[in-house]
Structure formats: C-alpha cells, structure tokens
Coordinates of N, CA and C in Angstrom, one line a residue:
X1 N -13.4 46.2 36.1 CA -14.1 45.9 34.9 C -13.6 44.5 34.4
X2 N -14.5 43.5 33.9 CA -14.0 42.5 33.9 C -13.8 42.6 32.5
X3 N -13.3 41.4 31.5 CA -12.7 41.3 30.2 C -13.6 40.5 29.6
X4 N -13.6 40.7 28.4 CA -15.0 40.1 27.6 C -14.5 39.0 27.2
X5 N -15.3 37.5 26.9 CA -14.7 36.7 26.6 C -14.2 36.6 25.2
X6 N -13.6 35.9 24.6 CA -13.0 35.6 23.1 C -14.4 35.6 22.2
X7 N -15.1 34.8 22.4 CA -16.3 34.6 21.4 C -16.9 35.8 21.4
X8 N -17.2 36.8 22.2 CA -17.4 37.9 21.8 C -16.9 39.4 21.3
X9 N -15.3 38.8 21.3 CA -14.7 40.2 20.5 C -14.1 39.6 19.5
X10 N -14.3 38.5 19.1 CA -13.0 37.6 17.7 C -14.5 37.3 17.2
X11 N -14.3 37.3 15.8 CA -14.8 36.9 14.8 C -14.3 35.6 14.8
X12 N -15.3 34.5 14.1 CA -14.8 33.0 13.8 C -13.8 33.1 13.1
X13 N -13.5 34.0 12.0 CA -12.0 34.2 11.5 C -11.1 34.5 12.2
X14 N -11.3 35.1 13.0 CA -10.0 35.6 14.0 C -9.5 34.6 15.2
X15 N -10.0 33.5 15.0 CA -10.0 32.7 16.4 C -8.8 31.8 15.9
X16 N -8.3 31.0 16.9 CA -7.4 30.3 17.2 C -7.8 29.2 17.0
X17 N -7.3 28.0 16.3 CA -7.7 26.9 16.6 C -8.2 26.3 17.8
X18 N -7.3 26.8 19.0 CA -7.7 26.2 20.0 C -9.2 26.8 20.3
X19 N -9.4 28.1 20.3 CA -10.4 29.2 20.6 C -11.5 28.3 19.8
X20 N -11.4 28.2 18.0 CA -12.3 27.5 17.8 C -13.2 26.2 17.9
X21 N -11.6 25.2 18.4 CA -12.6 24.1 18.8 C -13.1 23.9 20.1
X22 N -12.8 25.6 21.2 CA -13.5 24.9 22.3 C -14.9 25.3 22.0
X23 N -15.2 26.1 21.1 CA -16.9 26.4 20.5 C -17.6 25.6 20.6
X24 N -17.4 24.1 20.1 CA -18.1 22.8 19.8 C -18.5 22.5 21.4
X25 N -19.6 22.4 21.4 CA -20.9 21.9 22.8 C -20.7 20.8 22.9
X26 N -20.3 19.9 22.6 CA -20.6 18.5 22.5 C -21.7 17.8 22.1
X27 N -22.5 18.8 21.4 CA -23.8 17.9 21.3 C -24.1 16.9 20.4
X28 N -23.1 16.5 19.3 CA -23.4 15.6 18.8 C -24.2 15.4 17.7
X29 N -25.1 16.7 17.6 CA -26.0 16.5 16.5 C -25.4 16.5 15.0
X30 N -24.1 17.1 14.9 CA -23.6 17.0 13.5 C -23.1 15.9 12.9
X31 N -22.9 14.9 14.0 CA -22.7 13.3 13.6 C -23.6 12.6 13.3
X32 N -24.9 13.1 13.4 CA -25.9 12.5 12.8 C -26.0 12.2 11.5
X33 N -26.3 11.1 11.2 CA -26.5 10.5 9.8 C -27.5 11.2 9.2
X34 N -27.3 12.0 8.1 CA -28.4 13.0 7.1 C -28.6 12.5 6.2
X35 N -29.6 12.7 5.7 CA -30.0 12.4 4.4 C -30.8 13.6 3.4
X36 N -30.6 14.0 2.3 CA -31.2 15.0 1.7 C -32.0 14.4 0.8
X37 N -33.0 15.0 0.3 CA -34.4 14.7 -0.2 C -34.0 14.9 -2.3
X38 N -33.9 14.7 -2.7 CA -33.2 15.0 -3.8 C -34.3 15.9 -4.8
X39 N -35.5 16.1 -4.6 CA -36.1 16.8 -5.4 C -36.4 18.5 -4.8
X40 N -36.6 18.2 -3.2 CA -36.7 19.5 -2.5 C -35.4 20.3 -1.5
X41 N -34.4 19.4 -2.0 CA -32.9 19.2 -1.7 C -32.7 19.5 0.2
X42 N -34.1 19.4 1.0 CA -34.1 19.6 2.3 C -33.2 18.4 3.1
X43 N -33.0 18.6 4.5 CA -32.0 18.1 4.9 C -32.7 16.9 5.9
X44 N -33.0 15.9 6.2 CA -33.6 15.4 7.3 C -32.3 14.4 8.0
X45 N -32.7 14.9 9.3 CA -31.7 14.1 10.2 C -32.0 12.3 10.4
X46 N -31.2 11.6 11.2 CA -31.4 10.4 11.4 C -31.2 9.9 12.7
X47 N -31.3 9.1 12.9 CA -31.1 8.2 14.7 C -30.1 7.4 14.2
X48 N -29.5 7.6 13.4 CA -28.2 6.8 12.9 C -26.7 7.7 13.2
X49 N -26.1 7.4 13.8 CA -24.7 8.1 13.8 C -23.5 7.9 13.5
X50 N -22.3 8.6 13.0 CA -21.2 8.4 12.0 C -20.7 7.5 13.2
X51 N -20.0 6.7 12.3 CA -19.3 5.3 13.0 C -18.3 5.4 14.1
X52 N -17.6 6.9 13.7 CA -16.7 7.7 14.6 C -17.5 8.1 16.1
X53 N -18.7 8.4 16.1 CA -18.9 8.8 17.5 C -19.2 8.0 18.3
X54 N -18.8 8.3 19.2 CA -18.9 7.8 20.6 C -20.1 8.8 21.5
X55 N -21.4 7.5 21.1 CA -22.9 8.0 21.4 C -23.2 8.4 22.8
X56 N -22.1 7.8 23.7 CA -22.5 8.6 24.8 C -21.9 9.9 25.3
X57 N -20.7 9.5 24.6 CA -20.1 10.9 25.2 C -20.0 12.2 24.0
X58 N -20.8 11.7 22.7 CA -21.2 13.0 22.0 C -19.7 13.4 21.0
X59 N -18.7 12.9 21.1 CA -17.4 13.2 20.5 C -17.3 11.8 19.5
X60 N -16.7 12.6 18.9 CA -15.5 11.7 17.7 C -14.1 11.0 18.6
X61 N -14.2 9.9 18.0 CA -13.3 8.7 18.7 C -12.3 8.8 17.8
X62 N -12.1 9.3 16.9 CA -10.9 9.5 15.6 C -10.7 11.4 15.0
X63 N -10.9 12.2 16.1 CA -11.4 13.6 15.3 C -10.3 13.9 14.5
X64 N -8.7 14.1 14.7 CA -7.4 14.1 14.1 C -7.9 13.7 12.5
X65 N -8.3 12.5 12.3 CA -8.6 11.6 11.2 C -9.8 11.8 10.5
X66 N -10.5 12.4 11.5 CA -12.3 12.0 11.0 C -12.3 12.3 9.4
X67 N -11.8 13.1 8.4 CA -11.8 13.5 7.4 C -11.6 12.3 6.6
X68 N -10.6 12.0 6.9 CA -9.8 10.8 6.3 C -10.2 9.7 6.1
X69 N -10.7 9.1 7.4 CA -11.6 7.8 7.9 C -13.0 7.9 7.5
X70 N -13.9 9.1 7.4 CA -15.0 9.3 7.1 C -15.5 10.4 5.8
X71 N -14.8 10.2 4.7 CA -14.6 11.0 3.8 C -16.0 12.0 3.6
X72 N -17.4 11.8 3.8 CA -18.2 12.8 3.7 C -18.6 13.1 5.1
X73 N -17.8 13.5 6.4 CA -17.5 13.9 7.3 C -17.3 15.5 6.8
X74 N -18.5 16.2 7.3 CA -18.6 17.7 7.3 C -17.7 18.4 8.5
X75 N -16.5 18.3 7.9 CA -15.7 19.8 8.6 C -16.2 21.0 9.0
X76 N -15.9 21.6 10.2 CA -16.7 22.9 10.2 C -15.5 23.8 10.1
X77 N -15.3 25.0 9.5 CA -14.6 25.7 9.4 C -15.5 27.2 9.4
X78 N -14.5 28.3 9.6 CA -15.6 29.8 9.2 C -16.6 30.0 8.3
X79 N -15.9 29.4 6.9 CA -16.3 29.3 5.8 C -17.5 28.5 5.8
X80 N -17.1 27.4 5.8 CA -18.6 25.9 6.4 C -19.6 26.2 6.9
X81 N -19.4 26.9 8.1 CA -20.5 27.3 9.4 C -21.6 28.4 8.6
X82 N -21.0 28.6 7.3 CA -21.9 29.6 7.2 C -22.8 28.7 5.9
X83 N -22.1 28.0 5.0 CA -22.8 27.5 4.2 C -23.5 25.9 4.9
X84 N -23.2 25.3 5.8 CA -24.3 24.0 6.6 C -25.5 24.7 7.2
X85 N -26.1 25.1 6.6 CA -27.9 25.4 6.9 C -28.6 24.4 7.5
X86 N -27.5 23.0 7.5 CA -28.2 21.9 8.5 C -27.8 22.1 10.4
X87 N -26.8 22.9 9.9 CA -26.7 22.9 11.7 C -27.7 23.4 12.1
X88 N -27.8 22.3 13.5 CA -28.9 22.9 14.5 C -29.1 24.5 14.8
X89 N -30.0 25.2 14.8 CA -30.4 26.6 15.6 C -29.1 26.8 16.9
X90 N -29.1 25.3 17.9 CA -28.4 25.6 18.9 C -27.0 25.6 19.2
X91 N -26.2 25.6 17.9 CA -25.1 25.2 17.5 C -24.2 26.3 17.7
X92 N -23.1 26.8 18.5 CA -22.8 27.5 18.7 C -21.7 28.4 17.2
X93 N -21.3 27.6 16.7 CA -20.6 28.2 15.6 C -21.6 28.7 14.7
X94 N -22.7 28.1 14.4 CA -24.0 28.9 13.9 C -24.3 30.3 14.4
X95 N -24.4 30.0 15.8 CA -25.3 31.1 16.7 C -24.2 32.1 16.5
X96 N -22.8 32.2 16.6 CA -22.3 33.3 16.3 C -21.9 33.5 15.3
X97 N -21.8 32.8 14.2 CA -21.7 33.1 13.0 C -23.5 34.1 12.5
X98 N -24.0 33.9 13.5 CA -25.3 34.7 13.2 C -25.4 36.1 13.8
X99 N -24.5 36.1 14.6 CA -23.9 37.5 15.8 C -25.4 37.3 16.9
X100 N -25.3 35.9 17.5 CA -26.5 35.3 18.6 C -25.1 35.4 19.5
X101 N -25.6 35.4 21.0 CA -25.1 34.9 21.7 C -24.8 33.3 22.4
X102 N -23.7 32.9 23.1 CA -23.8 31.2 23.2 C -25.2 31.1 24.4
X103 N -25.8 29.9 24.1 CA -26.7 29.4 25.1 C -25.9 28.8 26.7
X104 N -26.8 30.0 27.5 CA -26.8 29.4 29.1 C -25.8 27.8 29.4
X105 N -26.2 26.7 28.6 CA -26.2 25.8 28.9 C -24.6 25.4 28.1
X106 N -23.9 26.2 27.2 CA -22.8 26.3 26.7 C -21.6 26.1 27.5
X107 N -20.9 25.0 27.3 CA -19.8 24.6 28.4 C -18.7 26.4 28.5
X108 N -19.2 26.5 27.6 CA -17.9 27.9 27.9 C -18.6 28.9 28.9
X109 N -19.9 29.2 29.0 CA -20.9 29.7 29.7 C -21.0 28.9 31.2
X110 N -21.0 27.8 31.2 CA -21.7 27.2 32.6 C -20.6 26.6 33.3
X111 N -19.5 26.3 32.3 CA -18.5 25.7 32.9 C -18.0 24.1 33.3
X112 N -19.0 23.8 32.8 CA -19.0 22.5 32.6 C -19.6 21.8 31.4
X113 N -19.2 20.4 30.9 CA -19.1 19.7 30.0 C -20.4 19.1 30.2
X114 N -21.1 18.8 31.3 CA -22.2 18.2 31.5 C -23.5 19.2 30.8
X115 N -23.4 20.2 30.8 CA -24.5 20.7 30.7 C -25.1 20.9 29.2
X116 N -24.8 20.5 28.8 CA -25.1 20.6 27.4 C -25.9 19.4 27.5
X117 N -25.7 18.2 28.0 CA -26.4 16.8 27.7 C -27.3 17.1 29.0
X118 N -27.3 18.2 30.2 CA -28.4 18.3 31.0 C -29.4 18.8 30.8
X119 N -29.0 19.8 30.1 CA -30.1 20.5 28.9 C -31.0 19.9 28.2
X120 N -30.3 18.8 27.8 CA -31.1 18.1 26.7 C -31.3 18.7 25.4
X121 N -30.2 19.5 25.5 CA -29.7 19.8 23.8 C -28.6 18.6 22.9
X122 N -27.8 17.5 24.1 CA -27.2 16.7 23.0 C -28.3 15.3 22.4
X123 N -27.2 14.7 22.0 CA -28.4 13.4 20.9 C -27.4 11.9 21.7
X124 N -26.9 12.6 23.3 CA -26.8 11.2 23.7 C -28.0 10.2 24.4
X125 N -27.3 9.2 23.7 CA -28.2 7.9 24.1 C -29.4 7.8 23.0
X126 N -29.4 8.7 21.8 CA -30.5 9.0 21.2 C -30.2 8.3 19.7
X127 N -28.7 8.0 19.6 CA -28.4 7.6 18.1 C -27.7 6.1 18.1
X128 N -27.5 5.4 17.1 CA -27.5 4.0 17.1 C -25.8 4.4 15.9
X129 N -24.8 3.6 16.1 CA -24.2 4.0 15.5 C -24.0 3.4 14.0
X130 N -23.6 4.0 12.9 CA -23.8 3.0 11.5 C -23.2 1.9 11.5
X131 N -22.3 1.4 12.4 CA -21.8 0.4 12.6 C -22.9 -0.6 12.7
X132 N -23.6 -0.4 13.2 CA -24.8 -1.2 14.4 C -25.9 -1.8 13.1
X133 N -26.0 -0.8 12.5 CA -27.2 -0.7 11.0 C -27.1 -1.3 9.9
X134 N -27.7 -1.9 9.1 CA -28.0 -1.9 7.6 C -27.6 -0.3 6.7
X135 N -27.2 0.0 5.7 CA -27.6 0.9 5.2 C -29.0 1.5 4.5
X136 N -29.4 0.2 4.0 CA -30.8 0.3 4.1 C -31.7 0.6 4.9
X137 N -31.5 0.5 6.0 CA -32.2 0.9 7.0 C -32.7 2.3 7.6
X138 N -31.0 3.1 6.8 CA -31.1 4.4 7.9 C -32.7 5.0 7.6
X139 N -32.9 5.3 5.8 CA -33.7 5.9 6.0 C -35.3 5.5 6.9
X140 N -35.3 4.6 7.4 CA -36.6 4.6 8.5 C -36.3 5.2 9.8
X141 N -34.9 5.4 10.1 CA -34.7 6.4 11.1 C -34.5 7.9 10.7
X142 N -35.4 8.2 9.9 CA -35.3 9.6 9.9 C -36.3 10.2 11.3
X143 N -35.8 11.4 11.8 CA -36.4 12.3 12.9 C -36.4 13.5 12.9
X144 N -37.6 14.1 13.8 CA -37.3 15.2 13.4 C -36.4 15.8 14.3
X145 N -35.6 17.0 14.2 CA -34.7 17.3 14.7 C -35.1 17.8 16.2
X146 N -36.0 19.0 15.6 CA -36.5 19.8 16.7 C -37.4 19.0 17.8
X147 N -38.0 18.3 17.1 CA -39.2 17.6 18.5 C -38.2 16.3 19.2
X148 N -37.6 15.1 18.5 CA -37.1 14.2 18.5 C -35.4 14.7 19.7
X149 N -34.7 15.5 19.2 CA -33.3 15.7 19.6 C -33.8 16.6 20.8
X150 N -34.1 16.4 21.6 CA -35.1 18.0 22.4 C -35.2 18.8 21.4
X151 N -35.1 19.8 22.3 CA -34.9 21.2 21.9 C -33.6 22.4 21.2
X152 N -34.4 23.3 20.6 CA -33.0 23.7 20.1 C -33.0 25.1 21.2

C-alpha cells in the first residue's frame, strides 16, 4: 500500500514551510498586475507583471524580500489563500484550500517543472514587466483571465 502524499493528509495549517512552498505551480498568475474596479470592487487582471518576476521562468527574482521590495506584494499564507478570491480557479493553494484536488499538470503530480507552462496554465511570455511600462498605461492591459491566460 503505497502512502498518501502530504497535500492530501495536512491541512494548509499543518504544512511545513517547505511542504507549503512546494504547492506554488509556478504559474505566475499572482504576479500579475491587478487592478480593482472601485465601485463594484471586482478584480481584473493585467499583462503587466510585478517588477520582481522573471516572465519567463514564472518566479520571483527577489522572493526572500518580495514583501519588502514590493510592499503591496500579496503574501500567500493559510489565512490569505482563503481570503484572495482573485486567485486563479487553478491555483493550487486555492484548490485545496477548497478540499479540490491538485491538477494533472501540478509539478508535484507530473513531476516536473515544465508542465505547468505545457499546459498552458502559466502567464509565461504573456506579461510585460512594470519595469518596461508607464503606470498609466497598465490599465489598457487589462485581460481577461480565463480566455487571455489559457485556461484555468
């Protein structure tokens, strides 16, 4: 009988730091530059990305710091994962914070790192980073998440 993996007998509380950051897919989508709507307080994503990522490979180039360096840099913690209603559907700290299982294409699942951007669940090559931008600008890169980022 084989042994069930971590993500499915630990609660996100119960996890280990290391446990919880191997959760993160690499997809990238939470470095996306958001913008909220201020009257219907909805979330719309951007083609613009936090200055920290590194657009092809989907990671933060400063993660140790990111807080620091990027002061409205959304931390994910147990707590977070449950109140960010902007994470993607395909987001694994979502999906189990939902008691979903991880998707097929989940490096902890497939075993590789690639598969997540084979999928076409990450947002590489798909975001410009705010370095690159105007601030004025972002909002003309608003996208939609679901049609624009693939699929969730």
């Amino acid at each position: 009988m084989s042994k069930r993996p971590f993500w499915e007998t630990l609660t996100l509380d119960e996890m280990s730091d290391e446990q919880w950051e191997s959760l993160c897919d690499g997809c990238g989508r939470c470095c996306a530059v958001k913008l909220q709507d201020p009257a219907s307080k909805k979330i719309h994503y951007t083609r613009a990305a936090c200055r920290l990522l590194d657009t092809e490979a989907c990671r933060c180039t400063d993660y140790a710091n990111r807080a620091r360096r990027v002061p409205d840099c959304a931390v994910l913690d147990p707590r977070t994962v449950r109140e960010f209603d902007w994470l993607p559907q395909s987001c694994a700290y979502r999906r189990l914070a939902q008691g979903k299982k991880l998707s097929w294409w989940h490096p902890l699942i497939s075993g590789s790192t690639d598969s997540v951007h084979e999928a076409g669940i990450s947002v590489r090559g798909q975001l410009i980073s705010e370095d690159h931008i105007h601030e004025s600008e972002i909002p003309a890169l608003l996208v939609d998440l679901q049609r624009n980022f693939n699929h969730d």
